[in-house]
Short mmCIF file of C-alpha atoms and ligand atoms in Angstrom, two decimals:
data_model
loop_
_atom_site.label_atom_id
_atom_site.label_comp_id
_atom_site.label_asym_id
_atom_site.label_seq_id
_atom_site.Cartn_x
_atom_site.Cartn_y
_atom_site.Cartn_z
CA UNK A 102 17.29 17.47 -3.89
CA UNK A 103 15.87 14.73 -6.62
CA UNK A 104 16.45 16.11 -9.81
CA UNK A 105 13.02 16.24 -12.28
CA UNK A 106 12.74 16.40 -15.51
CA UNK A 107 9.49 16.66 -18.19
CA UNK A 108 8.71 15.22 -21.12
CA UNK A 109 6.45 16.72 -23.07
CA UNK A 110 4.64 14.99 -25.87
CA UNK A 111 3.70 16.78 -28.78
CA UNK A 112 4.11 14.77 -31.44
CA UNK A 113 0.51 13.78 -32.51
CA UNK A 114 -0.85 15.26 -35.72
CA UNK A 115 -4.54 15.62 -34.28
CA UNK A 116 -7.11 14.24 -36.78
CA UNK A 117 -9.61 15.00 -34.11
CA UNK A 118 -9.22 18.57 -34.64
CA UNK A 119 -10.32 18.86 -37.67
CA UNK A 120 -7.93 21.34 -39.25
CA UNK A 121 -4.22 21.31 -40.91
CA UNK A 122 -2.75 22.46 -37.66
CA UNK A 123 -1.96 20.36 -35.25
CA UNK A 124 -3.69 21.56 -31.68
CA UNK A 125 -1.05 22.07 -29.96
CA UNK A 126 0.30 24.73 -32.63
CA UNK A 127 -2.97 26.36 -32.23
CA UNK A 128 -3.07 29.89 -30.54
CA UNK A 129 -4.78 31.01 -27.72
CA UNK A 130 -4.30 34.85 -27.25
CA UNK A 131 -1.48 35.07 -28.87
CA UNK A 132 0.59 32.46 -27.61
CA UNK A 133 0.94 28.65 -29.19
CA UNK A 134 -0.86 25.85 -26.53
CA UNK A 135 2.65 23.92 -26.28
CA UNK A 136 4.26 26.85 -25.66
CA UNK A 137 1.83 27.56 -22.12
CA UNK A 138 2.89 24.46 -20.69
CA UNK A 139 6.43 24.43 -21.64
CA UNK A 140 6.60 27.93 -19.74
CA UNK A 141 5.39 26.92 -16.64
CA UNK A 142 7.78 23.79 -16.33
CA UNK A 143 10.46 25.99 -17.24
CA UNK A 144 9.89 28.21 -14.54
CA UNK A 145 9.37 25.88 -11.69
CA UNK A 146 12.14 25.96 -9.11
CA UNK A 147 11.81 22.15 -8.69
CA UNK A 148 12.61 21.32 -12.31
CA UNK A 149 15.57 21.35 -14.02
CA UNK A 150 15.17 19.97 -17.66
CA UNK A 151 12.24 20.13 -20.01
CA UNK A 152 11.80 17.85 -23.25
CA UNK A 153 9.21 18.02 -26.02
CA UNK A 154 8.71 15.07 -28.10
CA UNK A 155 7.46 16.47 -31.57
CA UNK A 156 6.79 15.21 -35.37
CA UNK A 157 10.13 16.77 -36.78
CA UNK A 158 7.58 17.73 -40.06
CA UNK A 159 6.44 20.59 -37.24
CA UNK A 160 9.81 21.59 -36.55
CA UNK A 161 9.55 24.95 -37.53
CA UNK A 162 6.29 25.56 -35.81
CA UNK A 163 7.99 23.96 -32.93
CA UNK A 164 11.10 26.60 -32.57
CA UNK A 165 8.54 29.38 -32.91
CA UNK A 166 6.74 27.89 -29.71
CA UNK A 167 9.99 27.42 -27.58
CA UNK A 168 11.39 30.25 -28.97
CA UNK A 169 13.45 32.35 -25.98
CA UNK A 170 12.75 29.16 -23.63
CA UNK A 171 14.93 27.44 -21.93
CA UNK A 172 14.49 23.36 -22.90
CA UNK A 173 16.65 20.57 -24.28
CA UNK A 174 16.06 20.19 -27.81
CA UNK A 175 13.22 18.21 -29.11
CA UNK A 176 13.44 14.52 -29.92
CA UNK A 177 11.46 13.02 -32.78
CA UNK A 178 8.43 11.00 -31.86
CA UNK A 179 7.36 7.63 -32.87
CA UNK A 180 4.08 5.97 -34.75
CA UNK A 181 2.47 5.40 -31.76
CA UNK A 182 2.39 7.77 -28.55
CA UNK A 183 4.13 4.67 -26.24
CA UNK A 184 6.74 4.86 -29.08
CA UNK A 185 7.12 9.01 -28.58
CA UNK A 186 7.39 8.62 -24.71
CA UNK A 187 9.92 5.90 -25.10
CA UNK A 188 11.97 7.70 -27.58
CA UNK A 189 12.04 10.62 -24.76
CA UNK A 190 12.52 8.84 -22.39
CA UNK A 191 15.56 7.11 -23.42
CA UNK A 192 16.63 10.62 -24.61
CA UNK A 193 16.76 11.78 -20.82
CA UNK A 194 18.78 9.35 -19.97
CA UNK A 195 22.25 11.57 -20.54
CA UNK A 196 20.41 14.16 -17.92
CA UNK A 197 20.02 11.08 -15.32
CA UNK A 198 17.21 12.64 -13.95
CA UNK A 199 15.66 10.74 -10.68
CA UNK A 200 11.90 11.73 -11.09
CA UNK A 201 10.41 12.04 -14.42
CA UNK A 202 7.14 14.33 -15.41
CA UNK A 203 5.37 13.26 -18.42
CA UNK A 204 2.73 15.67 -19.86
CA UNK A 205 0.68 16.06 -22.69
CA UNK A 206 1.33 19.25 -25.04
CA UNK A 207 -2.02 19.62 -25.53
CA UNK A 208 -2.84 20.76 -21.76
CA UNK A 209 -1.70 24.47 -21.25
CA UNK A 210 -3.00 25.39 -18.10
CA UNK A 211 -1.16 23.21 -16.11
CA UNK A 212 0.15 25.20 -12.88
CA UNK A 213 2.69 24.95 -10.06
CA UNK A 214 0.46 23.63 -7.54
CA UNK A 215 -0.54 20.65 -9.54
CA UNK A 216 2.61 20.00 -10.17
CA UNK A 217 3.72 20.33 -6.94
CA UNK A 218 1.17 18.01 -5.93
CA UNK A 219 2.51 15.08 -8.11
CA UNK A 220 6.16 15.55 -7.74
CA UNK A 221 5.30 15.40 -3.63
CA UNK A 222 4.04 12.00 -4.21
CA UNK A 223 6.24 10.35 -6.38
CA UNK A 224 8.44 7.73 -4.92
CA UNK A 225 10.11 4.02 -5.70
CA UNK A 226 7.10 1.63 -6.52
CA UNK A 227 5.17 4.64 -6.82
CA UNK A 228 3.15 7.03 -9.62
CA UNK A 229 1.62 9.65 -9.11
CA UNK A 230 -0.97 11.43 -11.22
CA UNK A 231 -3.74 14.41 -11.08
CA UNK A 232 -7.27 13.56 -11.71
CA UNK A 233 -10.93 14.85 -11.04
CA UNK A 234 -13.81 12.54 -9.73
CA UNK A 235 -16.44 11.94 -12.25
CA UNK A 236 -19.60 13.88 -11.60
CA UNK A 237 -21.90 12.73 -14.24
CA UNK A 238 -24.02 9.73 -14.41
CA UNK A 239 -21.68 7.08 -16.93
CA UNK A 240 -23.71 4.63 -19.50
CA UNK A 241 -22.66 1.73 -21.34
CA UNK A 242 -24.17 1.68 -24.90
CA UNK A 243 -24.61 -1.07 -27.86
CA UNK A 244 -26.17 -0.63 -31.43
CA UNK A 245 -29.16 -2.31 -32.00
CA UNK A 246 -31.00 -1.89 -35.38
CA UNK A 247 -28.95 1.17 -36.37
CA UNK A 248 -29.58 2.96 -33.02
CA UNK A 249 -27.65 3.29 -29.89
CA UNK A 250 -29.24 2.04 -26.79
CA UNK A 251 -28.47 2.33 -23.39
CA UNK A 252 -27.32 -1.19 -22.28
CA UNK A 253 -26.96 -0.24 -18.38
CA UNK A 254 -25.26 2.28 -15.85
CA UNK A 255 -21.64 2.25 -14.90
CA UNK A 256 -21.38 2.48 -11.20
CA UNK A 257 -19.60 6.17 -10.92
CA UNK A 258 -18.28 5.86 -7.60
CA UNK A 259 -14.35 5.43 -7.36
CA UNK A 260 -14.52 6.53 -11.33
CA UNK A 261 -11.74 9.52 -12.47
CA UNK A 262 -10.81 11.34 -15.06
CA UNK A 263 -6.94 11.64 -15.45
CA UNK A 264 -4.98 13.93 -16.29
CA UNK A 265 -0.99 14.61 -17.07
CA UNK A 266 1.59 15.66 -15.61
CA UNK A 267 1.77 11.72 -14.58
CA UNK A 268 5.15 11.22 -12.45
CA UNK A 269 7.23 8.21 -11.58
CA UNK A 270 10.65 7.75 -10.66
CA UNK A 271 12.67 8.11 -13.55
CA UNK A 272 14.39 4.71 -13.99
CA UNK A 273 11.09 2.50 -13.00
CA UNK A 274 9.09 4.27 -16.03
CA UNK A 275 11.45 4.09 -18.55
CA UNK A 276 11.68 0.00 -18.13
CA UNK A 277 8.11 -0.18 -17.94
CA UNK A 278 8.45 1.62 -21.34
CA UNK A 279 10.63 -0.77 -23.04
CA UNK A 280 8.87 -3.55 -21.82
CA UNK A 281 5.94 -3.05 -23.40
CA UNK A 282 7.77 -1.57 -26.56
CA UNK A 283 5.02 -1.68 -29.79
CA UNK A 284 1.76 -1.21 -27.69
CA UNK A 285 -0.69 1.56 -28.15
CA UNK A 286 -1.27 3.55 -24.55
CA UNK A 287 -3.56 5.97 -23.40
CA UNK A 288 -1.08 6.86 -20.56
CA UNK A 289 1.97 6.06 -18.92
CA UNK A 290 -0.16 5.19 -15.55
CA UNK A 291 -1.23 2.03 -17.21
CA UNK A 292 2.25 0.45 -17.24
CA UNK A 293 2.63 1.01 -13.05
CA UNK A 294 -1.00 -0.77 -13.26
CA UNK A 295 0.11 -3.51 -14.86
CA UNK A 296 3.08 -4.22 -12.92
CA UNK A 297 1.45 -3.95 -9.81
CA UNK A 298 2.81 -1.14 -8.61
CA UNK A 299 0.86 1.87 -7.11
CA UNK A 300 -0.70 5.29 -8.29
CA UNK A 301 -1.38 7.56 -5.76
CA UNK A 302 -4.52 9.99 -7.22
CA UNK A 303 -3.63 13.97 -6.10
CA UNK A 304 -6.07 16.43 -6.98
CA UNK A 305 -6.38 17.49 -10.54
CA UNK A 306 -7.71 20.66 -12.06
CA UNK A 307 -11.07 21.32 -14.16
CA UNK A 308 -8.81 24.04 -15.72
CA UNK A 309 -5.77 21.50 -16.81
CA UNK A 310 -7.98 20.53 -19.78
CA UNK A 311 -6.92 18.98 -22.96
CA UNK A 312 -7.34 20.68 -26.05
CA UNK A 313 -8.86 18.07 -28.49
CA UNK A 314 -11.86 19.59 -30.48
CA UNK A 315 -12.25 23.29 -31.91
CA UNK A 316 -14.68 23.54 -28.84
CA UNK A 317 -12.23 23.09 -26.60
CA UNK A 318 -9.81 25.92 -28.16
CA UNK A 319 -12.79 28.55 -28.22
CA UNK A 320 -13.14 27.23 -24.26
CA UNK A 321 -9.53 27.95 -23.87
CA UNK A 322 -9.44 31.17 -25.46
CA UNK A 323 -12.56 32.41 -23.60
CA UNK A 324 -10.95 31.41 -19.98
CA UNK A 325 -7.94 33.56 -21.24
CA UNK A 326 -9.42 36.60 -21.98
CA UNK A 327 -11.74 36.31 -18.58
CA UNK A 328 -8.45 35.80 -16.47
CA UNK A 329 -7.80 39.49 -15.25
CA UNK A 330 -4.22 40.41 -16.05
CA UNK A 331 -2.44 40.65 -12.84
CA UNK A 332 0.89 42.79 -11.31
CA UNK A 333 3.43 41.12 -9.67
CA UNK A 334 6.44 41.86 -7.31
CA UNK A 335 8.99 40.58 -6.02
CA UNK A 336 12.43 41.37 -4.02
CA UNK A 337 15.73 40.42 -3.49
CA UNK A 338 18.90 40.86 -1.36
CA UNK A 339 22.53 39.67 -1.80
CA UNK A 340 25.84 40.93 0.02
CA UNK A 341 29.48 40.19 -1.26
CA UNK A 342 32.18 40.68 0.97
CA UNK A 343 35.33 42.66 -0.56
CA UNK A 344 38.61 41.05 -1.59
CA UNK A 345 42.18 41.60 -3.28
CA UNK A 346 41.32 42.98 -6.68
CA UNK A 347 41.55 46.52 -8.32
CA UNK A 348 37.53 46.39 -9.66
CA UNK A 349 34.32 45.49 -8.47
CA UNK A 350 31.57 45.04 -10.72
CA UNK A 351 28.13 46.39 -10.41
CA UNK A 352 25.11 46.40 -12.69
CA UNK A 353 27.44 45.00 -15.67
CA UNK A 354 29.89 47.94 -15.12
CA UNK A 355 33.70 47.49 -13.94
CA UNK A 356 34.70 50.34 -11.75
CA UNK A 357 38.06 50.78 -10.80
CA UNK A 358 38.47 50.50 -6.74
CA UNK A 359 40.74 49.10 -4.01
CA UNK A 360 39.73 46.05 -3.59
CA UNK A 361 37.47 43.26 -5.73
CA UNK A 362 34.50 41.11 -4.96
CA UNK A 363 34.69 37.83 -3.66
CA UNK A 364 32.41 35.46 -5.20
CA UNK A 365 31.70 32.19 -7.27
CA UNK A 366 30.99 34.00 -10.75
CA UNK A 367 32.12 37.91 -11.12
CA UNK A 368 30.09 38.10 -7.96
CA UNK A 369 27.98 41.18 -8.74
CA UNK A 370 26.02 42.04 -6.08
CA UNK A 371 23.66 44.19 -7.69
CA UNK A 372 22.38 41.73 -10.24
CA UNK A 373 22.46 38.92 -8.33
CA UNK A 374 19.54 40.70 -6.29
CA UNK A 375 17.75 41.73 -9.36
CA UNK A 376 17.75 38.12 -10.74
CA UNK A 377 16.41 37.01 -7.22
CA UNK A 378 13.61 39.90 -7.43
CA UNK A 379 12.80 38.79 -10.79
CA UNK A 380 12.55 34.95 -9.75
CA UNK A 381 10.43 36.08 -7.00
CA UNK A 382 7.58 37.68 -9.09
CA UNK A 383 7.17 34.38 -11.05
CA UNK A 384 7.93 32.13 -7.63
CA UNK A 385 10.78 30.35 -9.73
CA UNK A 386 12.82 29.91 -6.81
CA UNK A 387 16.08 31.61 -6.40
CA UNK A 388 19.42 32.57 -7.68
CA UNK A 389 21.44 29.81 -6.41
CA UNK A 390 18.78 26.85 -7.06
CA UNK A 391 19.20 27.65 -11.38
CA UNK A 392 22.80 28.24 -10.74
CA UNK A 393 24.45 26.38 -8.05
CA UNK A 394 27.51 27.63 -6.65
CA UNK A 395 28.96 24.07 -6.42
CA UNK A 396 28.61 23.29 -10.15
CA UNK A 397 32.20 25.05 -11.59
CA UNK A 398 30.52 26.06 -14.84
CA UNK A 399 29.51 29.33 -13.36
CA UNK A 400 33.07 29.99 -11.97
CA UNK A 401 33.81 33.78 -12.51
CA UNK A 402 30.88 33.79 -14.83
CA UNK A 403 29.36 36.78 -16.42
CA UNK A 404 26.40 37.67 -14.31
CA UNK A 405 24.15 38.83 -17.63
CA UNK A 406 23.92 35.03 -17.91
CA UNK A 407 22.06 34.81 -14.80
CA UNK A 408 19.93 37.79 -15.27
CA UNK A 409 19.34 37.25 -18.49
CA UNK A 410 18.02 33.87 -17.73
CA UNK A 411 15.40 34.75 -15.38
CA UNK A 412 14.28 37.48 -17.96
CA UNK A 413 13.93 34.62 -20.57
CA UNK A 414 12.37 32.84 -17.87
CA UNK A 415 9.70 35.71 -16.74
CA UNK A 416 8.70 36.61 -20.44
CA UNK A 417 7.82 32.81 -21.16
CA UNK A 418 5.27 32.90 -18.91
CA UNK A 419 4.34 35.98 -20.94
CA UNK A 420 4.81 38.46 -18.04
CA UNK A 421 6.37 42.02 -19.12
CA UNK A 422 8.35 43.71 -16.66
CA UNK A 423 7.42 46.90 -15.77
CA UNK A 424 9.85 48.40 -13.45
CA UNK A 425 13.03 47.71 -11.41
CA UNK A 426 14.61 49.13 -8.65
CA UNK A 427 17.92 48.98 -7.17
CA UNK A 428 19.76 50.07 -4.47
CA UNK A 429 23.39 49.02 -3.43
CA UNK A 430 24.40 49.74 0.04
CA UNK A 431 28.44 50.77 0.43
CA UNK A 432 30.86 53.35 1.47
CA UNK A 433 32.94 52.26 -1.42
CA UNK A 434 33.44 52.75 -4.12
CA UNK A 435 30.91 55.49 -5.04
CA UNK A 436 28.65 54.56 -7.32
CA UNK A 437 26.70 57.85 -9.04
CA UNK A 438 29.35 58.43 -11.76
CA UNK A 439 28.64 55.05 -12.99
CA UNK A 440 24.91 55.27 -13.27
CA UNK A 441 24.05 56.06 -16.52
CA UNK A 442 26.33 53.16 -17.83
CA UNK A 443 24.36 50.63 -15.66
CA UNK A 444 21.06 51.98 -16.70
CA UNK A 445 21.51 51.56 -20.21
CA UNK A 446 23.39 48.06 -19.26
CA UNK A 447 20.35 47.23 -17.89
CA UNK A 448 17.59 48.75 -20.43
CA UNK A 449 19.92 46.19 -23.37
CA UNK A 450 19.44 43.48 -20.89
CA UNK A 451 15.84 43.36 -19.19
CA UNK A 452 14.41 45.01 -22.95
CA UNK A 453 13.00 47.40 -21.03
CA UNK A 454 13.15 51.40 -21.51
CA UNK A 455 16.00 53.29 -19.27
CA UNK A 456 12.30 55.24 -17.64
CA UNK A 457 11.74 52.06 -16.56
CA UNK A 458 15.17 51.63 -14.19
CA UNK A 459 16.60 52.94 -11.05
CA UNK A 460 20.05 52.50 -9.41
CA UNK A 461 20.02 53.85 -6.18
CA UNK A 462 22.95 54.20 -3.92
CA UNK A 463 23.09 54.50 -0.09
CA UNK A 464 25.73 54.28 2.90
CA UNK A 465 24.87 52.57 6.20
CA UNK A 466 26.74 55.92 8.33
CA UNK A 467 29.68 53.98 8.80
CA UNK A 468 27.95 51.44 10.53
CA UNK A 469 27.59 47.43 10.01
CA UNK A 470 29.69 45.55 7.78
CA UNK A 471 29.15 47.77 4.38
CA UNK A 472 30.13 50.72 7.04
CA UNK A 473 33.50 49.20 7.90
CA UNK A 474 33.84 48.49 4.21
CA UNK A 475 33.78 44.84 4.66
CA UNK A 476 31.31 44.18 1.15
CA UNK A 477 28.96 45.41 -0.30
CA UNK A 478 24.96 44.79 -0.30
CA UNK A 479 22.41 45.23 -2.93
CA UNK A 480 18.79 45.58 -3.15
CA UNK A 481 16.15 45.23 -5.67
CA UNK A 482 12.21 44.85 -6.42
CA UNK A 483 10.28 44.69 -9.86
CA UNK A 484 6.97 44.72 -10.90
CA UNK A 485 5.59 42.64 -13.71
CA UNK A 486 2.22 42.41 -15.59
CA UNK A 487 1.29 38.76 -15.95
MG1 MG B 84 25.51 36.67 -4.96
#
């Protein structure tokens, strides 16, 4: 799988907008515009790093925006935005990414399938970037005697508006970038242009707006409050097979048995499938795609990590959880003395109330391969409000 990364550029102080407060520090119910779009990257399965670019004088505001995220610490930007994308750019370049995203901070309702979209398309010698066909009839002006006439009409056929994420292959962009080191650039698109080399157009979004003017924030706020809050779901399964050991551990709690777990990290069953069913509500992918068994860091590691993770990840995209349900499927070791101690486990770790938690345990009547005590399964579903 390529490996993607985003760059997000927030580092423009926004004398457009008219107040002290940079747009993309502005709040739309609640929650800071950068901090929208920085959510969604972090949660899609196909991306693994996520940069902002910011003036380092909004630092502060910048850490309340990320704050519980999971992104590589900002860089500092330059004069011009070229400058800012080079800067990140050439900060990326210890996570060797092969594709890169680059995106404007001032765009929060960027979504999966756009981005899916452009990361489908981007290849060697090739960009890719969202954009909707321009609808209106286009004019070219000039001032005469203090007024502005119409001078004639620009042919609108073939004519787009663009939008970011813009996407290129990681290596090609960032020369581009220092080639043209100094210039002022509306987009990154412009440098493939120049060079000759294509953009491929995928469909953009009316709703992946920019936030420039006041009017556009009171747009942005009104399109939040109209979106209907929605529940979510989602499941997940995982079995670990039994091994030499004298504890398993379930939920977060040792308990003292026979045998242990065999498994990568401590190879707990139960909230492996709750980080799984948690990644499903959000479709962020699964377990082993933000933790891959064949990278040794997570050898033996603590499984909270992982859970704990996809909670951070769930509540960026400002979802609450509202339930989870678990049920582990052995004949051994029994599980109900233990309950209470994974409940409350679980209530410190999902900040949710113990009401809010089941552990469930079952046998399979001696049958299958929990039956003949081979492993042990596990179960789980949530429910979120997004
Ligand atoms: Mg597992």
């Amino acid at each position: 799988m390529l490996k993607c990364a985003v760059l997000v550029v927030a580092a423009g102080k926004g004398h457009r907008f008219g107040t002290q407060m940079p747009k993309q520090y502005q709040t739309i119910a609640g929650k800071m515009v950068l901090r929208s779009s920085l959510a969604t990257f972090c949660a899609h399965p196909s991306i693994q790093c996520v940069r902002a670019v910011i003036n380092m004088d909004d630092k502060a505001l910048y850490e309340t925006a990320a704050e519980g995220l999971n992104v590589l610490p900002p860089v500092s930007g330059g004069k011009t935005r070229q400058e800012s994308v080079l800067f990140g750019l050439e900060s990326l370049k210890e996570e060797n990414p092969d594709i890169v995203l680059i995106h404007d901070g001032a765009r929060p309702f960027v979504d999966f399938s756009l981005i899916n979209r452009v990361i489908l398309k981007v290849k060697k010698n090739q960009g890719a970037l969202p954009a909707v066909a321009v609808v209106d009839t286009i004019k070219k002006s000039v001032e005469k005697d203090g007024e502005t006439l119409i001078s004639h009409t620009v042919e609108r056929e073939n004519l787009w508006r663009v939008q970011t994420p813009q996407g290129f292959m990681f290596e090609e962009i960032l020369e581009a970038h220092l080639g043209v080191k100094g210039q002022e650039l509306t987009d990154d698109a412009s440098l493939f242009e120049k060079e000759g080399k294509a953009v491929v157009i995928v469909k953009g979004e009316e709703t992946n707006f920019k936030i420039t003017t006041q009017e556009d924030l009171q747009r942005a706020i009104a399109m939040v409050e109209a979106r209907k809050q929605e529940i979510r779901c989602g499941s997940g399964f995982d079995v670990h097979k039994f091994s030499e050991g004298a504890f398993v551990t379930l939920c977060g709690v040792e308990i003292p048995h026979n045998k242990g777990l065999e498994g990568h990290s401590d190879a707990d069953v139960a909230l492996h499938a709750l980080t799984d069913a948690l990644l499903g509500a959000v479709g962020a992918g699964d377990i082993g795609l933000h933790f891959p068994p064949s990278e040794p860091q997570w050898k033996g590691c603590d499984s909270s990590v992982f859970l704990k993770h996809a909670v951070g990840l769930v509540l960026g995209l400002g979802a609450e959880i509202l339930n989870v349900d678990i049920t582990m499927i052995c004949e051994r070791p029994k599980i109900g003395a233990y309950r209470l101690e994974m409940v409350e486990k679980l209530s410190e770790m999902l900040e949710i109330s113990a009401s809010r938690i089941s552990i469930k345990a079952t046998t399979t009547e001696q049958l299958g391969f929990t039956g003949r005590k081979e492993g042990i399964a596990a179960q789980a579903s949530v429910s979120l409000r997004i």
